[in-house]
Amino acid sequence: YLYIRVMVNVPKSYLILFSTGAYTASQGINCIREDVASYIERRDGGVPADPDNIYLTTGASDGISSILKILVSGGGKSRTGVMIPIPQYPLYSALISELDAIQVNYYLDEENCWSLNVNELRRSLNEAKAYCNPKVLCIINPGNPTGQVQSRKCIEDVIHFAWEEKLFLLADEVYQDNVYSEGCQFHSFKKILYEMGPEYSNNVELASFHSTSKGYMGECGYRGGYMEVLNLHPDIKGQLVKLLSVRLCPPVSGQAAMDIVVNPPVPGEESYSQFIKEKESVLNNLAKKAKLAEDMFNKVPGVHCNPLQGALYAFPRIFMPSKAIEEAKAHKMAPDMFYCMKLLEETGICVVPGSGFGQREGTYHFRMTILPQIDKLKILLEKMKDFHIKFLEKYA
């Protein structure tokens, strides 16, 4: 049995008893959805949230998959096109392929700290109209693998673009607690949509996602998450509930974990000071490691790394000598895969090639996490620096 204290309009002495072995409502336990709605209202400075628009999910990925399933339709040139950022989290390309939808790439601007440019969105959309029906626009903020945090102005521009083009917005916000760079701030799409006025807030369809897996929690194995879906037509909303009913319900332990995330200790409670201490320690350490990785990479000749504004990764660009590119082709490998395999073989360090996330033609990257302890991360970065210098010496 699992005990969950419900903190909305219920005395603190009350306990609600759930059996983790029993089914729950397909949309999730009602009191937890109420807690999620209260959390969203606090996060967004009082912007109202309706528990009926909240769906508890098996991690954020389950929610993203469910929404895409109800949005994909048609065939040939009428087949649904899904616009995704490049570089992207490969969940999106995999789901688009599984659902036989059409992947529509738009490129983040590496020269401007991986910012999102509406002119690039428009280019991508207009070109895609020749071979599909673009209906969905995905945003990852803070970015994975790129680590950027989109500005308020950028989000406003994206919402206006979606309103103008009648696109369904998917806002992947699972790293919303992970913001490190001075001057950067997380803004939820829900809040900005509401503040832009009823012309937008009553019309733009939006699904936003959060998870227990990221942030300062890192409770990946519980598979807990939620999505908030706005402005969905009642008939389509009914179909979404039917679709979610097919998988019966999200894991009860994951729902409980999500409830704990949205109901942290508050001032006056015994555990509050310990919670704040641990949370700030985790996030401050991540901020130090983000800066450490950025600074170290930018000291290495032939490597450039944009500021790690948020999320949990570095995505540096590596400049590959032509001789190395030719040898990679001889091994029938992408050049950055060749580089990453050499790194693994010679140092034991495993990173993921940028070609796995998508990148502009002729550019090469890799993604690495900043999760190791600071002392170990320093050693790891020094080894990568030495490897890269030797790699350039060998292939230059």
Coordinates of C-alpha atoms in Angstrom, one line a residue:
Y1 CA 0.0 0.0 0.0
L2 CA 1.1 3.6 -0.7
Y3 CA 0.1 6.5 1.5
I4 CA -0.3 9.9 -0.2
R5 CA -1.1 13.1 1.7
V6 CA -3.4 15.3 -0.4
M7 CA -2.6 18.9 0.2
V8 CA -5.6 20.6 -1.6
N9 CA -8.4 21.6 0.7
V10 CA -7.7 18.6 3.0
P11 CA -6.4 18.9 6.5
K12 CA -2.7 17.8 6.8
S13 CA -3.6 15.1 9.3
Y14 CA -5.7 13.3 6.7
L15 CA -4.2 10.4 4.7
I16 CA -5.6 8.9 1.6
L17 CA -4.9 5.2 1.1
F18 CA -4.3 3.8 -2.4
S19 CA -3.4 0.3 -3.4
T20 CA -0.6 0.3 -6.0
G21 CA -2.0 -2.9 -7.3
A22 CA -5.4 -1.5 -8.3
Y23 CA -6.5 0.2 -11.5
T24 CA -7.2 4.0 -11.3
A25 CA -9.2 6.2 -13.6
S26 CA -7.7 6.2 -17.1
Q27 CA -7.0 10.0 -16.9
G28 CA -5.3 9.5 -13.5
I29 CA -6.3 9.8 -9.9
N30 CA -8.6 12.8 -9.5
C31 CA -7.1 14.3 -6.4
I32 CA -3.6 14.1 -8.0
R33 CA -4.9 15.9 -11.1
E34 CA -6.2 18.6 -8.8
D35 CA -2.8 18.9 -7.2
V36 CA -1.2 19.2 -10.7
A37 CA -3.6 21.9 -11.6
S38 CA -2.8 23.8 -8.4
Y39 CA 0.9 23.4 -9.1
I40 CA 0.5 24.9 -12.6
E41 CA -1.4 27.8 -11.2
R42 CA 1.4 28.5 -8.7
R43 CA 4.0 28.1 -11.4
D44 CA 2.3 30.5 -13.8
G45 CA 1.4 33.2 -11.3
G46 CA -2.2 32.5 -10.9
V47 CA -3.1 31.5 -14.5
P48 CA -6.1 29.2 -14.0
A49 CA -5.7 25.4 -14.6
D50 CA -8.6 23.0 -14.9
P51 CA -8.0 19.4 -13.5
D52 CA -10.2 18.1 -16.3
N53 CA -7.5 19.3 -18.8
I54 CA -4.9 17.3 -16.9
Y55 CA -3.9 13.8 -17.9
L56 CA -1.5 11.7 -15.8
T57 CA 0.9 9.8 -18.1
T58 CA 3.5 7.1 -18.0
G59 CA 6.3 9.7 -18.2
A60 CA 6.1 12.6 -20.7
S61 CA 6.8 10.3 -23.6
D62 CA 3.5 8.5 -23.1
G63 CA 1.6 11.7 -23.3
I64 CA 3.5 12.9 -26.4
S65 CA 2.7 9.5 -28.1
S66 CA -1.0 9.7 -27.2
I67 CA -1.4 13.2 -28.5
L68 CA 0.3 12.4 -31.8
K69 CA -1.9 9.3 -32.3
I70 CA -5.0 11.4 -32.3
L71 CA -3.5 14.1 -34.6
V72 CA -2.1 11.9 -37.3
S73 CA -4.4 11.2 -40.3
G74 CA -4.7 11.3 -44.1
G75 CA -2.6 9.9 -46.8
G76 CA -0.3 11.1 -49.6
K77 CA 0.0 14.9 -49.6
S78 CA -2.8 15.1 -47.0
R79 CA -0.8 13.0 -44.5
T80 CA -0.1 14.9 -41.2
G81 CA 3.2 16.7 -41.0
V82 CA 4.8 17.1 -37.6
M83 CA 7.3 20.0 -37.3
I84 CA 10.2 19.1 -35.0
P85 CA 13.4 21.0 -34.1
I86 CA 16.8 19.9 -35.5
P87 CA 18.7 18.9 -33.4
Q88 CA 15.8 17.0 -31.7
Y89 CA 15.2 14.4 -29.1
P90 CA 14.9 11.1 -31.1
L91 CA 11.6 10.2 -29.4
Y92 CA 10.0 12.5 -31.9
S93 CA 11.4 11.1 -35.1
A94 CA 10.8 7.5 -33.8
L95 CA 7.1 8.2 -33.0
I96 CA 6.6 10.0 -36.3
S97 CA 8.0 7.0 -38.1
E98 CA 5.9 4.6 -36.0
L99 CA 2.7 6.5 -36.8
D100 CA 3.6 6.8 -40.5
A101 CA 3.4 10.6 -40.2
I102 CA 5.7 13.0 -42.1
Q103 CA 8.7 14.5 -40.3
V104 CA 9.1 18.2 -41.1
N105 CA 12.4 19.6 -39.9
Y106 CA 13.1 23.1 -38.8
Y107 CA 16.6 24.1 -37.8
L108 CA 17.6 25.8 -34.6
D109 CA 20.1 28.6 -35.0
E110 CA 23.4 27.4 -33.7
E111 CA 25.1 30.8 -34.4
N112 CA 22.6 32.4 -32.0
C113 CA 22.8 30.0 -29.1
W114 CA 20.3 27.5 -30.7
S115 CA 17.5 30.1 -30.8
L116 CA 14.3 29.5 -32.6
N117 CA 13.6 31.8 -35.6
V118 CA 10.1 32.2 -36.9
N119 CA 11.4 32.8 -40.4
E120 CA 12.9 29.3 -40.3
L121 CA 9.5 27.9 -39.1
R122 CA 7.8 29.6 -42.0
R123 CA 10.4 28.3 -44.5
S124 CA 10.0 24.8 -43.2
L125 CA 6.2 25.0 -43.2
N126 CA 5.9 26.4 -46.7
E127 CA 8.2 23.8 -48.2
A128 CA 6.4 20.9 -46.4
K129 CA 3.0 21.9 -47.8
A130 CA 4.2 20.5 -51.2
Y131 CA 4.3 16.9 -49.8
C132 CA 2.2 16.8 -46.6
N133 CA -0.3 18.6 -44.4
P134 CA 1.7 20.3 -41.5
K135 CA -0.6 20.3 -38.5
V136 CA 1.7 19.9 -35.5
L137 CA 4.5 22.1 -34.2
C138 CA 6.8 20.6 -31.5
I139 CA 8.9 22.8 -29.2
I140 CA 11.5 21.5 -26.6
N141 CA 12.2 24.1 -24.0
P142 CA 14.7 24.0 -22.3
G143 CA 16.2 22.2 -25.3
N144 CA 17.4 18.6 -25.5
P145 CA 20.1 18.0 -26.7
T146 CA 21.0 21.7 -27.2
G147 CA 20.3 23.1 -23.8
Q148 CA 18.9 26.5 -24.9
V149 CA 16.2 28.3 -22.9
Q150 CA 13.8 30.2 -25.2
S151 CA 13.0 33.8 -24.4
R152 CA 9.6 35.2 -23.7
K153 CA 9.6 37.0 -27.1
C154 CA 10.5 33.8 -28.9
I155 CA 7.6 32.0 -27.3
E156 CA 5.2 34.8 -28.2
D157 CA 6.4 34.7 -31.8
V158 CA 5.9 30.9 -31.9
I159 CA 2.4 31.1 -30.4
H160 CA 1.4 33.8 -33.0
F161 CA 2.8 31.7 -35.8
A162 CA 0.8 28.6 -34.6
W163 CA -2.3 30.8 -34.3
E164 CA -1.8 32.2 -37.8
E165 CA -1.1 28.8 -39.4
K166 CA -3.7 26.9 -37.2
L167 CA -1.0 24.5 -35.9
F168 CA -1.4 22.3 -32.8
L169 CA 1.4 23.1 -30.4
L170 CA 3.3 20.5 -28.4
A171 CA 5.4 22.1 -25.6
D172 CA 7.9 19.6 -24.2
E173 CA 8.8 21.3 -20.9
V174 CA 10.3 18.5 -18.9
Y175 CA 13.5 20.4 -18.1
Q176 CA 11.6 23.5 -16.8
D177 CA 13.4 23.3 -13.4
N178 CA 16.8 23.1 -15.1
V179 CA 17.8 26.7 -15.9
Y180 CA 21.3 27.9 -15.2
S181 CA 22.5 30.9 -17.2
E182 CA 22.1 34.3 -15.7
G183 CA 19.4 36.3 -17.5
C184 CA 17.6 33.1 -18.6
Q185 CA 14.2 32.2 -17.2
F186 CA 11.7 29.4 -18.0
H187 CA 8.4 30.7 -19.3
S188 CA 5.7 28.1 -19.8
F189 CA 3.8 28.2 -23.1
K190 CA 0.6 27.9 -21.1
K191 CA 1.3 31.2 -19.2
I192 CA 2.4 33.2 -22.3
L193 CA -0.6 31.9 -24.3
Y194 CA -3.0 33.1 -21.5
E195 CA -1.2 36.5 -21.2
M196 CA -1.5 37.1 -25.0
G197 CA -5.2 37.4 -24.6
P198 CA -8.4 35.5 -25.4
E199 CA -7.8 35.7 -29.2
Y200 CA -4.9 33.3 -28.6
S201 CA -5.8 31.6 -25.3
N202 CA -9.2 30.5 -26.6
N203 CA -8.1 29.3 -30.0
V204 CA -4.6 27.9 -30.0
E205 CA -4.5 24.2 -29.3
L206 CA -1.7 23.3 -26.9
A207 CA -0.5 20.2 -25.1
S208 CA 2.3 20.8 -22.6
F209 CA 4.3 18.0 -20.8
H210 CA 6.2 17.5 -17.6
S211 CA 7.8 14.5 -15.9
T212 CA 9.3 13.1 -12.7
S213 CA 12.3 12.0 -14.7
K214 CA 14.1 15.3 -15.2
G215 CA 14.5 18.5 -13.2
Y216 CA 16.1 18.0 -9.8
M217 CA 14.1 14.8 -9.2
G218 CA 15.7 12.3 -11.6
E219 CA 13.1 9.6 -10.8
C220 CA 13.1 8.1 -14.3
G221 CA 12.1 4.6 -13.3
Y222 CA 8.7 5.6 -11.7
R223 CA 7.5 6.6 -15.2
G224 CA 5.4 9.5 -13.9
G225 CA 4.3 12.5 -15.8
Y226 CA 1.4 14.7 -16.9
M227 CA 0.1 16.6 -19.9
E228 CA -2.2 19.6 -19.9
V229 CA -4.3 19.9 -23.1
L230 CA -6.0 23.1 -24.0
N231 CA -8.7 24.1 -26.5
L232 CA -9.2 20.5 -27.7
H233 CA -12.6 20.1 -29.4
P234 CA -15.0 18.2 -27.1
D235 CA -15.4 15.3 -29.7
I236 CA -11.6 15.0 -30.0
K237 CA -11.3 15.1 -26.2
G238 CA -13.7 12.2 -26.0
Q239 CA -11.5 10.2 -28.4
L240 CA -8.4 11.0 -26.4
V241 CA -10.0 9.6 -23.2
K242 CA -11.0 6.5 -25.2
L243 CA -7.5 6.1 -26.4
L244 CA -6.1 6.5 -22.9
S245 CA -8.6 3.9 -21.6
V246 CA -7.0 1.3 -23.9
R247 CA -3.9 1.4 -21.8
L248 CA -6.1 1.2 -18.7
C249 CA -4.2 3.7 -16.5
P250 CA -0.7 5.0 -15.8
P251 CA 1.4 3.3 -13.1
V252 CA 0.0 4.2 -9.7
S253 CA 3.5 4.6 -8.2
G254 CA 4.3 7.0 -11.0
Q255 CA 1.1 9.0 -10.3
A256 CA 2.1 9.2 -6.6
A257 CA 5.6 10.3 -7.6
M258 CA 4.1 13.1 -9.8
D259 CA 2.0 14.2 -6.8
I260 CA 5.0 14.5 -4.6
V261 CA 6.8 16.6 -7.3
V262 CA 3.9 19.0 -7.6
N263 CA 3.4 19.1 -3.8
P264 CA 6.8 19.9 -2.3
P265 CA 7.2 20.8 1.3
V266 CA 6.1 24.4 2.2
P267 CA 7.3 26.9 4.7
G268 CA 6.4 25.8 8.2
E269 CA 6.6 22.1 7.6
E270 CA 9.4 20.1 9.2
S271 CA 11.0 18.9 6.0
Y272 CA 10.9 22.3 4.2
S273 CA 14.4 23.4 5.1
Q274 CA 16.0 20.1 4.2
F275 CA 14.1 20.0 0.9
I276 CA 15.2 23.4 -0.1
K277 CA 18.8 22.6 0.9
E278 CA 18.9 19.5 -1.2
K279 CA 17.0 21.0 -4.2
E280 CA 19.3 24.0 -4.3
S281 CA 22.4 21.8 -3.9
V282 CA 21.4 19.7 -6.9
L283 CA 20.6 22.6 -9.2
N284 CA 23.6 24.7 -8.1
N285 CA 25.9 21.7 -8.8
L286 CA 24.3 21.3 -12.2
A287 CA 24.9 25.0 -12.9
K288 CA 28.5 24.7 -12.0
K289 CA 29.0 21.6 -14.2
A290 CA 27.2 23.3 -17.1
K291 CA 29.6 26.3 -16.9
L292 CA 32.6 23.9 -16.4
A293 CA 31.8 21.9 -19.5
E294 CA 31.1 25.0 -21.6
D295 CA 34.4 26.7 -20.6
M296 CA 36.5 23.5 -21.0
F297 CA 35.2 22.7 -24.5
N298 CA 35.7 26.3 -25.7
K299 CA 39.4 26.1 -24.7
V300 CA 40.0 23.1 -27.0
P301 CA 41.0 23.9 -30.6
G302 CA 38.5 22.7 -33.1
V303 CA 35.6 22.6 -30.6
H304 CA 32.9 25.1 -30.0
C305 CA 30.2 24.9 -27.4
N306 CA 27.3 27.3 -26.9
P307 CA 26.3 28.3 -23.4
L308 CA 24.5 25.5 -21.5
Q309 CA 21.5 27.6 -20.5
G310 CA 19.4 24.6 -19.2
A311 CA 18.6 20.9 -19.4
L312 CA 21.3 18.3 -18.6
Y313 CA 23.5 18.1 -21.7
A314 CA 26.4 19.7 -23.7
F315 CA 26.1 19.6 -27.5
P316 CA 29.5 20.9 -28.7
R317 CA 30.4 21.3 -32.4
I318 CA 33.5 19.5 -33.5
F319 CA 35.4 20.5 -36.6
M320 CA 36.5 17.4 -38.4
P321 CA 39.6 17.3 -40.7
S322 CA 38.9 16.1 -44.2
K323 CA 41.2 13.1 -43.7
A324 CA 39.0 11.9 -40.8
I325 CA 35.9 12.4 -42.8
E326 CA 37.3 10.3 -45.6
E327 CA 38.3 7.5 -43.2
A328 CA 34.8 7.6 -41.7
K329 CA 33.3 7.1 -45.1
A330 CA 35.7 4.2 -45.8
H331 CA 34.3 2.6 -42.6
K332 CA 30.7 3.4 -43.8
M333 CA 30.2 5.6 -40.7
A334 CA 28.9 9.1 -40.2
P335 CA 32.0 11.3 -39.4
D336 CA 30.7 12.1 -35.9
M337 CA 30.0 8.5 -35.2
F338 CA 33.5 7.7 -36.3
Y339 CA 34.8 10.3 -33.9
C340 CA 32.6 9.0 -31.0
M341 CA 33.7 5.5 -31.5
K342 CA 37.4 6.5 -31.5
L343 CA 36.7 8.4 -28.3
L344 CA 35.1 5.3 -26.7
E345 CA 37.9 3.0 -27.8
E346 CA 40.7 5.2 -26.7
T347 CA 39.3 6.7 -23.4
G348 CA 36.3 4.6 -22.5
I349 CA 34.1 7.7 -22.6
C350 CA 30.7 7.2 -24.3
V351 CA 29.0 10.1 -25.9
V352 CA 26.2 10.2 -28.6
P353 CA 27.0 11.5 -32.1
G354 CA 25.1 14.5 -33.3
S355 CA 23.9 12.6 -36.4
G356 CA 21.6 10.7 -34.0
F357 CA 19.7 14.0 -33.2
G358 CA 19.9 15.7 -36.6
Q359 CA 22.2 18.6 -37.5
R360 CA 22.8 20.9 -40.5
E361 CA 24.6 19.3 -43.4
G362 CA 28.4 19.6 -43.0
T363 CA 28.4 20.1 -39.2
Y364 CA 29.3 17.6 -36.6
H365 CA 28.4 17.4 -32.9
F366 CA 28.1 15.1 -30.0
R367 CA 25.9 15.1 -26.9
M368 CA 27.2 14.3 -23.4
T369 CA 25.5 14.6 -20.1
I370 CA 26.8 16.9 -17.3
L371 CA 25.5 14.6 -14.5
P372 CA 28.9 13.2 -13.3
Q373 CA 30.3 14.6 -10.0
I374 CA 32.4 17.7 -10.5
D375 CA 35.7 16.0 -9.7
K376 CA 34.9 13.2 -12.1
L377 CA 33.6 15.6 -14.8
K378 CA 36.9 17.5 -14.7
I379 CA 38.9 14.3 -15.3
L380 CA 36.5 13.3 -18.1
L381 CA 36.7 16.7 -19.8
E382 CA 40.5 16.7 -19.5
K383 CA 40.6 13.2 -21.2
M384 CA 38.3 14.5 -24.0
K385 CA 40.6 17.5 -24.5
D386 CA 43.7 15.3 -24.8
F387 CA 41.9 12.9 -27.1
H388 CA 40.7 15.7 -29.4
I389 CA 44.1 17.3 -29.7
K390 CA 45.6 13.9 -30.6
F391 CA 42.7 13.3 -33.1
L392 CA 43.5 16.6 -34.9
E393 CA 47.2 15.8 -34.9
K394 CA 46.6 12.4 -36.5
Y395 CA 44.1 13.6 -39.2
A396 CA 45.0 17.2 -39.9

